[in-house]
Tab-separated table of N, CA, C and O in Angstrom:
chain	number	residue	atom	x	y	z
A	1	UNK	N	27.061	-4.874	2.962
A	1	UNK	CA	26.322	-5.290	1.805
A	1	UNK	C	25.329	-6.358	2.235
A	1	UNK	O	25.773	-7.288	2.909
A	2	UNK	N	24.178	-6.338	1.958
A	2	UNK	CA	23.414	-7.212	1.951
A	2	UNK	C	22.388	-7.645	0.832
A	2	UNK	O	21.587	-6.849	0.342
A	3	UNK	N	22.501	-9.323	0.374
A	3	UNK	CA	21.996	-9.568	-1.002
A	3	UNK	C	21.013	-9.854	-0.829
A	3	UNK	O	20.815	-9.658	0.370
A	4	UNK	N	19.782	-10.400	-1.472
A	4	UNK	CA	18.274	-10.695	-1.294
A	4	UNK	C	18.245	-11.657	-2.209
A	4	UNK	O	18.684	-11.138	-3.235
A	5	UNK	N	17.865	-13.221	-2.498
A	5	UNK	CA	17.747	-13.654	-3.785
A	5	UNK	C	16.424	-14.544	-3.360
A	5	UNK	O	16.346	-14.842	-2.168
A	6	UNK	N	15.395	-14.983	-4.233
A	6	UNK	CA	14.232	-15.341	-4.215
A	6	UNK	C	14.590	-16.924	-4.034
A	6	UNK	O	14.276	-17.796	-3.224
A	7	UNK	N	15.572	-16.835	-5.436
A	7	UNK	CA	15.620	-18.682	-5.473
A	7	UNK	C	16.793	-19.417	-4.571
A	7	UNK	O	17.985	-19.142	-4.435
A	8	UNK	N	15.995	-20.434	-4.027
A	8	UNK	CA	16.792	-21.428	-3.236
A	8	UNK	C	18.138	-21.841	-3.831
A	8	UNK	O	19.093	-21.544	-3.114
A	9	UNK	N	18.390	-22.372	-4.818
A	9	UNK	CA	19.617	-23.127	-5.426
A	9	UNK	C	20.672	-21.718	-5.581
A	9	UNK	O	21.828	-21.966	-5.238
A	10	UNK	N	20.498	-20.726	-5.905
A	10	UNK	CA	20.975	-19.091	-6.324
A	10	UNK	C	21.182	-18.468	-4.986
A	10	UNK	O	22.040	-17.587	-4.916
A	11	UNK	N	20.536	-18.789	-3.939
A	11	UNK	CA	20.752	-18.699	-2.413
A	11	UNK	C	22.185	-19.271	-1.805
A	11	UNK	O	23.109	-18.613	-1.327
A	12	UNK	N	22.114	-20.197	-1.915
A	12	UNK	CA	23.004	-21.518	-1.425
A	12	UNK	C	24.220	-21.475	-1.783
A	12	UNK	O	25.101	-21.870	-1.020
A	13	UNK	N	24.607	-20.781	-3.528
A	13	UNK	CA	25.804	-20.736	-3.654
A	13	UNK	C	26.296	-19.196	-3.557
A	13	UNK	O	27.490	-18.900	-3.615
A	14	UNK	N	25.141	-18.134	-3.385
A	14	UNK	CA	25.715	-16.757	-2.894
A	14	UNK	C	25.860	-16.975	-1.858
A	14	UNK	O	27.055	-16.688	-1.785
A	15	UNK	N	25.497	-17.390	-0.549
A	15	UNK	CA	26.019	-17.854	0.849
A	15	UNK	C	27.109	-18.461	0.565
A	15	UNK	O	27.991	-17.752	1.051
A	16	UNK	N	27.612	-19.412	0.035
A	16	UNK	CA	28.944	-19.904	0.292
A	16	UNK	C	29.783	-18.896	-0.306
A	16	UNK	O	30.617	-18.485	0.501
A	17	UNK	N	29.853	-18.351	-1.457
A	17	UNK	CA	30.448	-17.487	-2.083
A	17	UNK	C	30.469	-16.062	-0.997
A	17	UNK	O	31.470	-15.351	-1.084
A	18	UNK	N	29.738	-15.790	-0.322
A	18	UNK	CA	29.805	-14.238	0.316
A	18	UNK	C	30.931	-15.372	1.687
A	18	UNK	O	32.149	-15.335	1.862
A	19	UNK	N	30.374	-15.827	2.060
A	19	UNK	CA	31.126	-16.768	3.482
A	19	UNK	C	32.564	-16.659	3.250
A	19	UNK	O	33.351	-16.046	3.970
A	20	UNK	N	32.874	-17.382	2.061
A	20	UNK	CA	34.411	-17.421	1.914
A	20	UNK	C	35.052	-16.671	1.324
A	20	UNK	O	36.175	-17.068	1.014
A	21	UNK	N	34.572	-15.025	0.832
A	21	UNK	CA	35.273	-13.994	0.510
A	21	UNK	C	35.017	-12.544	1.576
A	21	UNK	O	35.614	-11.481	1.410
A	22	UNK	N	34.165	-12.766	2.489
A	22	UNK	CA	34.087	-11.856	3.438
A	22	UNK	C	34.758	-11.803	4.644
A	22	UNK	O	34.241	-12.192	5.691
A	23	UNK	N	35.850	-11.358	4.571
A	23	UNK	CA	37.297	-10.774	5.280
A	23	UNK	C	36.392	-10.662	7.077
A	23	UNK	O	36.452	-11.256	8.154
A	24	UNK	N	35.815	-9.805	6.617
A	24	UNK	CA	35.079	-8.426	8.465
A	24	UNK	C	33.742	-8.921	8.209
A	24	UNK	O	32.893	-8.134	8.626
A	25	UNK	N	33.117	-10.299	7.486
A	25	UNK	CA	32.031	-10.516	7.971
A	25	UNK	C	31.227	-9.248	7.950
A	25	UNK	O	30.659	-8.987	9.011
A	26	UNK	N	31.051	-8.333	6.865
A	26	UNK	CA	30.381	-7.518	7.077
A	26	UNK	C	28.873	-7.617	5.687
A	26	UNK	O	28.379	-6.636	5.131
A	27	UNK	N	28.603	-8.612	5.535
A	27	UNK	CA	27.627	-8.915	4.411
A	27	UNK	C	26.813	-9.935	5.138
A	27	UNK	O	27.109	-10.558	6.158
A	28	UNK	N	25.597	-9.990	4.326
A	28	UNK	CA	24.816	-11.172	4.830
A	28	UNK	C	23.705	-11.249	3.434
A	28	UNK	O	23.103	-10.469	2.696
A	29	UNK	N	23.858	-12.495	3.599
A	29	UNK	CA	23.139	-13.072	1.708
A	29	UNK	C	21.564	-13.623	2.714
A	29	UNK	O	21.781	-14.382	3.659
A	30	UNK	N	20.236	-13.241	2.462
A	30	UNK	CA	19.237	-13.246	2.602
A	30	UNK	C	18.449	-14.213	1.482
A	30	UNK	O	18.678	-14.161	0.274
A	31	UNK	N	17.688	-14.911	1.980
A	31	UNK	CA	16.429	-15.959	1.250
A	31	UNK	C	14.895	-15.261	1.500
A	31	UNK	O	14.101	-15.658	2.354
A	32	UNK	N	14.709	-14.364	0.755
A	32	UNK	CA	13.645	-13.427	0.435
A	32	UNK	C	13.440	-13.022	-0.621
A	32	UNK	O	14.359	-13.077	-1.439
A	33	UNK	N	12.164	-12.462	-1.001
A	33	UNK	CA	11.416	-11.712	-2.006
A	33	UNK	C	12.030	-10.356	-1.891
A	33	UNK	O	12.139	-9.775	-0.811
A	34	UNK	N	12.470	-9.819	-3.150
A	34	UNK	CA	12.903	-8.207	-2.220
A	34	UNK	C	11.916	-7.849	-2.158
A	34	UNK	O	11.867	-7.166	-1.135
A	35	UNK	N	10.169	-7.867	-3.049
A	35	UNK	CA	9.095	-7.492	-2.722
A	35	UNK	C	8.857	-7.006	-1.311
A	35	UNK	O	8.357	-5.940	-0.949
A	36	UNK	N	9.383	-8.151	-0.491
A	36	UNK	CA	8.683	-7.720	0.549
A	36	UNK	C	9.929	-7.461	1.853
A	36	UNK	O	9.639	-7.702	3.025
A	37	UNK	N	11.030	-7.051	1.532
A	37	UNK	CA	12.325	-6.413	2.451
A	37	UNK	C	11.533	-4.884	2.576
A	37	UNK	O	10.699	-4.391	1.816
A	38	UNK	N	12.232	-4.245	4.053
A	38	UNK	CA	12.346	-2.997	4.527
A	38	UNK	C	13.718	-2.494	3.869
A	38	UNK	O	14.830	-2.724	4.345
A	39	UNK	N	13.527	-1.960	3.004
A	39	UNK	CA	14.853	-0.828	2.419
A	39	UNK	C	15.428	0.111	3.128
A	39	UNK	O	16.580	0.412	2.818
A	40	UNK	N	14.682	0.901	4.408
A	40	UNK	CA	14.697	1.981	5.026
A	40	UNK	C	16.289	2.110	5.494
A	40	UNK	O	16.627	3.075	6.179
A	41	UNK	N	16.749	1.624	5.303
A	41	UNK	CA	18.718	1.513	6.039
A	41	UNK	C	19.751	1.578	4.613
A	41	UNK	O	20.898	1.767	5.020
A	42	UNK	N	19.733	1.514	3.562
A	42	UNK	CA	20.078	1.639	2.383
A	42	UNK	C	19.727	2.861	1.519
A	42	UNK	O	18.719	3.505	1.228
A	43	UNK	N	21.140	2.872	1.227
A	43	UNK	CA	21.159	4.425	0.159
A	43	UNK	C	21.001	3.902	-1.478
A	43	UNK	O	20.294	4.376	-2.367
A	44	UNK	N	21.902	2.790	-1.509
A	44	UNK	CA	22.058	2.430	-2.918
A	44	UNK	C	21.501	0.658	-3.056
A	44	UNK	O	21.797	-0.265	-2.298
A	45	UNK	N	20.729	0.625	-4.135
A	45	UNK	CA	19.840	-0.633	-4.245
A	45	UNK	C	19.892	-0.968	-5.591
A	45	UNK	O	19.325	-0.325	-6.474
A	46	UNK	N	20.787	-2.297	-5.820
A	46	UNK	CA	21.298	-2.776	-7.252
A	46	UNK	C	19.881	-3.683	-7.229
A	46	UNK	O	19.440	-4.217	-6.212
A	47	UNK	N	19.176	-3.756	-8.740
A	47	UNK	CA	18.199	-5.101	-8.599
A	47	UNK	C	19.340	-5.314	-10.391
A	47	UNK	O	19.800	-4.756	-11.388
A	48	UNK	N	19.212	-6.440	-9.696
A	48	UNK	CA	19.566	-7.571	-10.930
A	48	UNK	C	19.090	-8.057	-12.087
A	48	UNK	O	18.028	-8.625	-11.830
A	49	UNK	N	19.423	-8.142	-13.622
A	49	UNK	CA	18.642	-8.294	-14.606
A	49	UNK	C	17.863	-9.191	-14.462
A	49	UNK	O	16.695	-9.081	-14.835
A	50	UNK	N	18.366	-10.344	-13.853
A	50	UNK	CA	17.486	-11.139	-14.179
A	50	UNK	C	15.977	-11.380	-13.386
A	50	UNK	O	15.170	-12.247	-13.723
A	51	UNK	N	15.810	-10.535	-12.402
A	51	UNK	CA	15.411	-10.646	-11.376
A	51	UNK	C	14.023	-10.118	-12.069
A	51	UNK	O	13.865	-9.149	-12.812
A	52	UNK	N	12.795	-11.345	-11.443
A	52	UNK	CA	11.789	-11.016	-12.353
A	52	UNK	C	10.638	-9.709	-11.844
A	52	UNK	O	10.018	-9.047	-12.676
A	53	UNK	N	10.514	-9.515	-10.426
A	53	UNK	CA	9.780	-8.824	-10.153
A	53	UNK	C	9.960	-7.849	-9.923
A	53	UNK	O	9.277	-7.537	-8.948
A	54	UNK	N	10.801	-6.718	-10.426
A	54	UNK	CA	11.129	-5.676	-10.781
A	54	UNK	C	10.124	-4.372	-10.041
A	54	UNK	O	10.351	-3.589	-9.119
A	55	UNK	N	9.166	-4.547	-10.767
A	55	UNK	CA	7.738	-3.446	-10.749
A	55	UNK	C	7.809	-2.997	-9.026
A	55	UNK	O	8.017	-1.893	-8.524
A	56	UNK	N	7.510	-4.514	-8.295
A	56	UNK	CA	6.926	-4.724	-7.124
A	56	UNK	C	8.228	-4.361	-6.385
A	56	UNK	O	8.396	-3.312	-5.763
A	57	UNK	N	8.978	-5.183	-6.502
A	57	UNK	CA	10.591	-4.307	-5.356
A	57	UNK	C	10.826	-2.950	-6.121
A	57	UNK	O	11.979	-2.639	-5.823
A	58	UNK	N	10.505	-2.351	-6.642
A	58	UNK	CA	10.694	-1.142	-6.632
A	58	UNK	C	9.705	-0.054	-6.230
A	58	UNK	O	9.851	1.133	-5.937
A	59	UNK	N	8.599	-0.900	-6.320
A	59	UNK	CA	7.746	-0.035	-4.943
A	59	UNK	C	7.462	-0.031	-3.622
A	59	UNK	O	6.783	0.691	-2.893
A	60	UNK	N	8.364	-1.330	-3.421
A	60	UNK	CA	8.852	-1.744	-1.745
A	60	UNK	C	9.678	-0.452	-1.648
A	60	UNK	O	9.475	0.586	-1.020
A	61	UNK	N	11.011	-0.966	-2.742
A	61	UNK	CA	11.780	0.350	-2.180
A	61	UNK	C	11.784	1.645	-1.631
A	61	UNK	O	12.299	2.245	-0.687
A	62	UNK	N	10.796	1.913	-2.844
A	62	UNK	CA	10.776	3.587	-2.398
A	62	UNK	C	9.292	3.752	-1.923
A	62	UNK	O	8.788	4.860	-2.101
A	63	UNK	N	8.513	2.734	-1.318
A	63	UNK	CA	7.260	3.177	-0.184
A	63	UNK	C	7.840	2.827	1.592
A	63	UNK	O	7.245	2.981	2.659
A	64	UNK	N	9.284	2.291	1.274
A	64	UNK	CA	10.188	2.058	2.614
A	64	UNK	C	11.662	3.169	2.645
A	64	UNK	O	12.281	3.432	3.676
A	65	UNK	N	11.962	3.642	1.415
A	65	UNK	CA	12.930	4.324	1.595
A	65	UNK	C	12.695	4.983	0.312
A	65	UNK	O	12.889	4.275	-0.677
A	66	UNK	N	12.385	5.973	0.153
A	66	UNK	CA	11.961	7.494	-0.653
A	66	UNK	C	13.509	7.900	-1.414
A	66	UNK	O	13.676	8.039	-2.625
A	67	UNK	N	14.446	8.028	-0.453
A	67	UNK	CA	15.635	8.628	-0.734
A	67	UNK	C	16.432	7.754	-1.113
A	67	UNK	O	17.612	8.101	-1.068
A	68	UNK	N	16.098	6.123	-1.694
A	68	UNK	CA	17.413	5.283	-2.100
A	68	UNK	C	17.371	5.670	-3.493
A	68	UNK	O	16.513	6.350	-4.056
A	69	UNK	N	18.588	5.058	-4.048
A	69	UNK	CA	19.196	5.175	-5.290
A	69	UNK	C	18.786	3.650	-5.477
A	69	UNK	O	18.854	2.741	-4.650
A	70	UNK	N	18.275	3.616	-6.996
A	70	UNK	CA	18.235	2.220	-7.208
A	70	UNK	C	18.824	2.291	-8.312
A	70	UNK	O	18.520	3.142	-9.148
A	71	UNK	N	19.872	1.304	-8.512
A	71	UNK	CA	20.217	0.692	-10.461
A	71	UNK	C	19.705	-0.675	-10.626
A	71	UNK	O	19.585	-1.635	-9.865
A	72	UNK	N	19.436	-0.448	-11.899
A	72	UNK	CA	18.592	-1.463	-12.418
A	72	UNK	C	19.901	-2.160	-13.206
A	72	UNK	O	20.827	-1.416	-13.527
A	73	UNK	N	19.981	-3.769	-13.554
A	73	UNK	CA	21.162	-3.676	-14.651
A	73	UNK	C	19.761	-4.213	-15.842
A	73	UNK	O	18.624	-4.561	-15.524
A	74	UNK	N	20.198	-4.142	-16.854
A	74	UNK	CA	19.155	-4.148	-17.943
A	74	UNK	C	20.501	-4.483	-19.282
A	74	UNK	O	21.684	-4.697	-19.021
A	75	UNK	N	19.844	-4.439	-20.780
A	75	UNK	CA	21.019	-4.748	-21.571
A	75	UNK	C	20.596	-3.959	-22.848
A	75	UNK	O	19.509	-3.383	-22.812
A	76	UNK	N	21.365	-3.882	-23.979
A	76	UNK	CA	21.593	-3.531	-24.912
A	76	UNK	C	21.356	-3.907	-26.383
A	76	UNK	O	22.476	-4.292	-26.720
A	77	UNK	N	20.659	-4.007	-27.322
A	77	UNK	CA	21.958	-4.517	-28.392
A	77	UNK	C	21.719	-5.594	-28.427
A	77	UNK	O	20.797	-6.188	-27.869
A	78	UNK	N	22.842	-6.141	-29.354
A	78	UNK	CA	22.957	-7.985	-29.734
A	78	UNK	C	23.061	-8.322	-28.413
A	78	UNK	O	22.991	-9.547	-28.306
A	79	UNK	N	23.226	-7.662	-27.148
A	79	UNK	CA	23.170	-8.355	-25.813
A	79	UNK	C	21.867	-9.695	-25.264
A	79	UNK	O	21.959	-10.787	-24.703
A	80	UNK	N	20.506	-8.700	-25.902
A	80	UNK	CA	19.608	-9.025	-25.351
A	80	UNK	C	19.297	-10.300	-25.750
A	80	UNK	O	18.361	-10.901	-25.224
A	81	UNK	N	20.115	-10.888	-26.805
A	81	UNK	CA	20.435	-12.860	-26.713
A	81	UNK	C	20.527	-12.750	-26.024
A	81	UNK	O	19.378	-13.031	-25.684
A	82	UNK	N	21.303	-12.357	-24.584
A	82	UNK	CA	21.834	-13.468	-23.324
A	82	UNK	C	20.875	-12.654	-22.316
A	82	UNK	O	20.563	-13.105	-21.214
A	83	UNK	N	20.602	-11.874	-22.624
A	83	UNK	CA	19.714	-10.975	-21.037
A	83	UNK	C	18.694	-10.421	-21.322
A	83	UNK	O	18.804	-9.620	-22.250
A	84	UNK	N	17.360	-10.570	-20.723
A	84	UNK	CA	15.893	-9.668	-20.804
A	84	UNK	C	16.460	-8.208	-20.414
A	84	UNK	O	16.973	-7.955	-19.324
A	85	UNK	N	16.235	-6.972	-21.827
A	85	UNK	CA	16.491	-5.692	-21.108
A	85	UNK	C	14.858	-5.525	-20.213
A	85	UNK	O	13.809	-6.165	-20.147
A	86	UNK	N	15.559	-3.983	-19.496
A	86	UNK	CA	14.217	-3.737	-18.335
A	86	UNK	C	13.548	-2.846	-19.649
A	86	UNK	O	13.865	-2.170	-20.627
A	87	UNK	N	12.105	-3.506	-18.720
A	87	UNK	CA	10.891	-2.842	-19.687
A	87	UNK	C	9.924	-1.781	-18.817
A	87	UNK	O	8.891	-2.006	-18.186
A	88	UNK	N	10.843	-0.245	-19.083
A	88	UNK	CA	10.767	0.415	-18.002
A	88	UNK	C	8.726	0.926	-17.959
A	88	UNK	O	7.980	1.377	-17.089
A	89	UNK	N	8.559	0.515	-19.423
A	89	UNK	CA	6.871	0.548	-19.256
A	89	UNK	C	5.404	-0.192	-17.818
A	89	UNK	O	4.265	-0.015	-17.385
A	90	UNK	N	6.837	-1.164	-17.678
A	90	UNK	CA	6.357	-2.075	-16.627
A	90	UNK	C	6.388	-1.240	-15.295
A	90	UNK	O	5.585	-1.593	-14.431
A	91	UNK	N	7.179	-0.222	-15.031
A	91	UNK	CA	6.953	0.750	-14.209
A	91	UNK	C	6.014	1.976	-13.625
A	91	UNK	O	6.147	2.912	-12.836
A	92	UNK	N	5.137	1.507	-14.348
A	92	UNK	CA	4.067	2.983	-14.951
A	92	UNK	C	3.208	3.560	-13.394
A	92	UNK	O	2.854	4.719	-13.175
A	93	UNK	N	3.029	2.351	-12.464
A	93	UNK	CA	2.522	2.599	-11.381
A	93	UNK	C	3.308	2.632	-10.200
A	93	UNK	O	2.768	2.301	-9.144
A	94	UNK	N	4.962	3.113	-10.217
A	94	UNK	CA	5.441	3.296	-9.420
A	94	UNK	C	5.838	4.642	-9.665
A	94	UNK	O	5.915	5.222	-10.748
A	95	UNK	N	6.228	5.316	-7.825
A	95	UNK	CA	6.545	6.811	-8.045
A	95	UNK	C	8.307	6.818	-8.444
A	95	UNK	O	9.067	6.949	-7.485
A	96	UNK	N	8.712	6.725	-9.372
A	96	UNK	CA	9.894	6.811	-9.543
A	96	UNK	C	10.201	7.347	-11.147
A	96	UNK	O	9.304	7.447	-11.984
A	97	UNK	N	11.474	7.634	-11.382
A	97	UNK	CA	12.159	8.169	-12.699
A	97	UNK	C	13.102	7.926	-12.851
A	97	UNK	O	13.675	7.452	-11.870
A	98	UNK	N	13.901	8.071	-14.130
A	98	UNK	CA	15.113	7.775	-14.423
A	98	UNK	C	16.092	8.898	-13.795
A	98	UNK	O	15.567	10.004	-13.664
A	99	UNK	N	16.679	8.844	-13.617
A	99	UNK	CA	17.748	9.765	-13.172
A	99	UNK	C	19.608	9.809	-14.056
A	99	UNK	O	20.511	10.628	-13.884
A	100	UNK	N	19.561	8.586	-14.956
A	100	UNK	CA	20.542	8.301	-15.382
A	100	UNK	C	20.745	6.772	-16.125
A	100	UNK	O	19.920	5.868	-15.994
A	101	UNK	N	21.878	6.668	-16.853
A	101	UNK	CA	22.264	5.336	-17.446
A	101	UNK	C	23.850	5.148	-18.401
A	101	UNK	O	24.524	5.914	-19.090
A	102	UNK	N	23.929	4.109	-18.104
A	102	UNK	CA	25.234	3.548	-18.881
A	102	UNK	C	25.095	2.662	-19.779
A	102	UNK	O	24.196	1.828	-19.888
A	103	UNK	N	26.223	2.885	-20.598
A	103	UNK	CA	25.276	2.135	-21.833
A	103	UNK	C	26.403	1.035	-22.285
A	103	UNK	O	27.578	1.395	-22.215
A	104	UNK	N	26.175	0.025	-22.636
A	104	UNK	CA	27.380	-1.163	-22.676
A	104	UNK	C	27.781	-0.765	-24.291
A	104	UNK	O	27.204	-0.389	-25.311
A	105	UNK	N	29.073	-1.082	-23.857
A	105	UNK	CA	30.362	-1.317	-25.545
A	105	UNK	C	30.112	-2.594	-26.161
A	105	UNK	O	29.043	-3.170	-26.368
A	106	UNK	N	31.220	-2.908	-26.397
A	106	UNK	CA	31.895	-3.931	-27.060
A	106	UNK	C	32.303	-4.842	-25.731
A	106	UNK	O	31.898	-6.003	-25.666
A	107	UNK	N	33.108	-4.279	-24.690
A	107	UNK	CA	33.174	-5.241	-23.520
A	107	UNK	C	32.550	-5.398	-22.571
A	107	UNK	O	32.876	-6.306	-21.808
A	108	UNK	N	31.234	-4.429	-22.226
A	108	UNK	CA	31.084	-4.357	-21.319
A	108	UNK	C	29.146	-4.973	-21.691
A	108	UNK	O	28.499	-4.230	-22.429
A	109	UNK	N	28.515	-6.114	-21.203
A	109	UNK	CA	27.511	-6.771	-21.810
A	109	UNK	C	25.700	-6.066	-21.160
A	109	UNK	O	24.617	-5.913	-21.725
A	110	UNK	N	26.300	-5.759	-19.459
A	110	UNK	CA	24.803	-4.846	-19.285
A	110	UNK	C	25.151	-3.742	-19.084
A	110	UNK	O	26.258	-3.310	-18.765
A	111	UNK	N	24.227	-3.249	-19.262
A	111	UNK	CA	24.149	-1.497	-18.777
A	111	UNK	C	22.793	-1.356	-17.933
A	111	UNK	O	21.786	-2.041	-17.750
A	112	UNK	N	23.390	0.146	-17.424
A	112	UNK	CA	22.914	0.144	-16.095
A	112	UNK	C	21.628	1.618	-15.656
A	112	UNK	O	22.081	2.716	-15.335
A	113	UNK	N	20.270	1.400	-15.715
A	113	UNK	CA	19.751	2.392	-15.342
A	113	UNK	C	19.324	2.851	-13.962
A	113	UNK	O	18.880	2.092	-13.100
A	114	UNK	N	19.527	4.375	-13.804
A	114	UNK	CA	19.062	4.565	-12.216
A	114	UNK	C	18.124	5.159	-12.031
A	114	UNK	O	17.859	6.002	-12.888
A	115	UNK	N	17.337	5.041	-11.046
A	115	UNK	CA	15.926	5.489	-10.446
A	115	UNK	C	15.942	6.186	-9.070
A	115	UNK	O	16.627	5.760	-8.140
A	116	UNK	N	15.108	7.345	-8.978
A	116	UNK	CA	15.071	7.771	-7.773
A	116	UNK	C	13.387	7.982	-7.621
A	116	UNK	O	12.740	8.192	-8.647
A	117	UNK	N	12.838	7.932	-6.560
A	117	UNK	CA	11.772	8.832	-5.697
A	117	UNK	C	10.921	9.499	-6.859
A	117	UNK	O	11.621	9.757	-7.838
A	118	UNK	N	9.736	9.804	-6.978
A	118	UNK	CA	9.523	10.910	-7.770
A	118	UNK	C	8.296	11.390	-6.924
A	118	UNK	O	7.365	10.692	-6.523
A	119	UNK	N	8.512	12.868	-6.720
A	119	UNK	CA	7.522	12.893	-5.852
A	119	UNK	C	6.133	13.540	-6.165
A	119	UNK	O	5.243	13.534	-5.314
């Protein structure tokens, strides 16, 4: 697993947090833009609600890796008090589509859309 987070302070405590729950050391928490990461080694690519630049890492993604799976988490409902849903309009100039989604209950607060490639 490897995380990407833009902000410094949101950096600092996913590094300590991945450090002291990673058994085989097999993760590494990154201080980057995903804008501008190589995806090309990844099948599956979570971007995070809150995460503002959406548009742009998702055309990193798939102008570096065509064939990843991306989920978006996004929200619902009386949710969207606590979370910006994705505003998939904001997508209009990337090659991609929905491919799927989950949709939050009563317990469950985001839901989750996926994107692939569109060619």
């Amino acid at each position: 697993m490897t995380c990407l987070d833009i902000d410094k302070q949101a950096y600092t405590y996913g590094q300590g947090f991945i450090q002291d729950l990673d058994i085989d050391r097999s993760s590494s928490y990154i201080l980057k833009d995903g804008a501008l990461h190589d995806y090309s080694g990844y099948d599956l690519i979570w971007i995070a609600s809150l995460v503002p630049n959406k548009e742009d890492i998702l055309k990193q993604i798939f102008e570096t890796n065509p064939k990843a799976i991306v989920a978006i988490r996004s929200v619902d409902g009386i949710h969207q008090l606590l979370y910006e849903p994705v505003d998939a309009t904001k997508f209009h100039k990337v090659a991609c589509e929905e491919v799927g989604r989950t949709i939050a209950d009563s317990f469950i607060i985001n839901s989750t859309i996926l994107y692939t490639y569109k060619q």
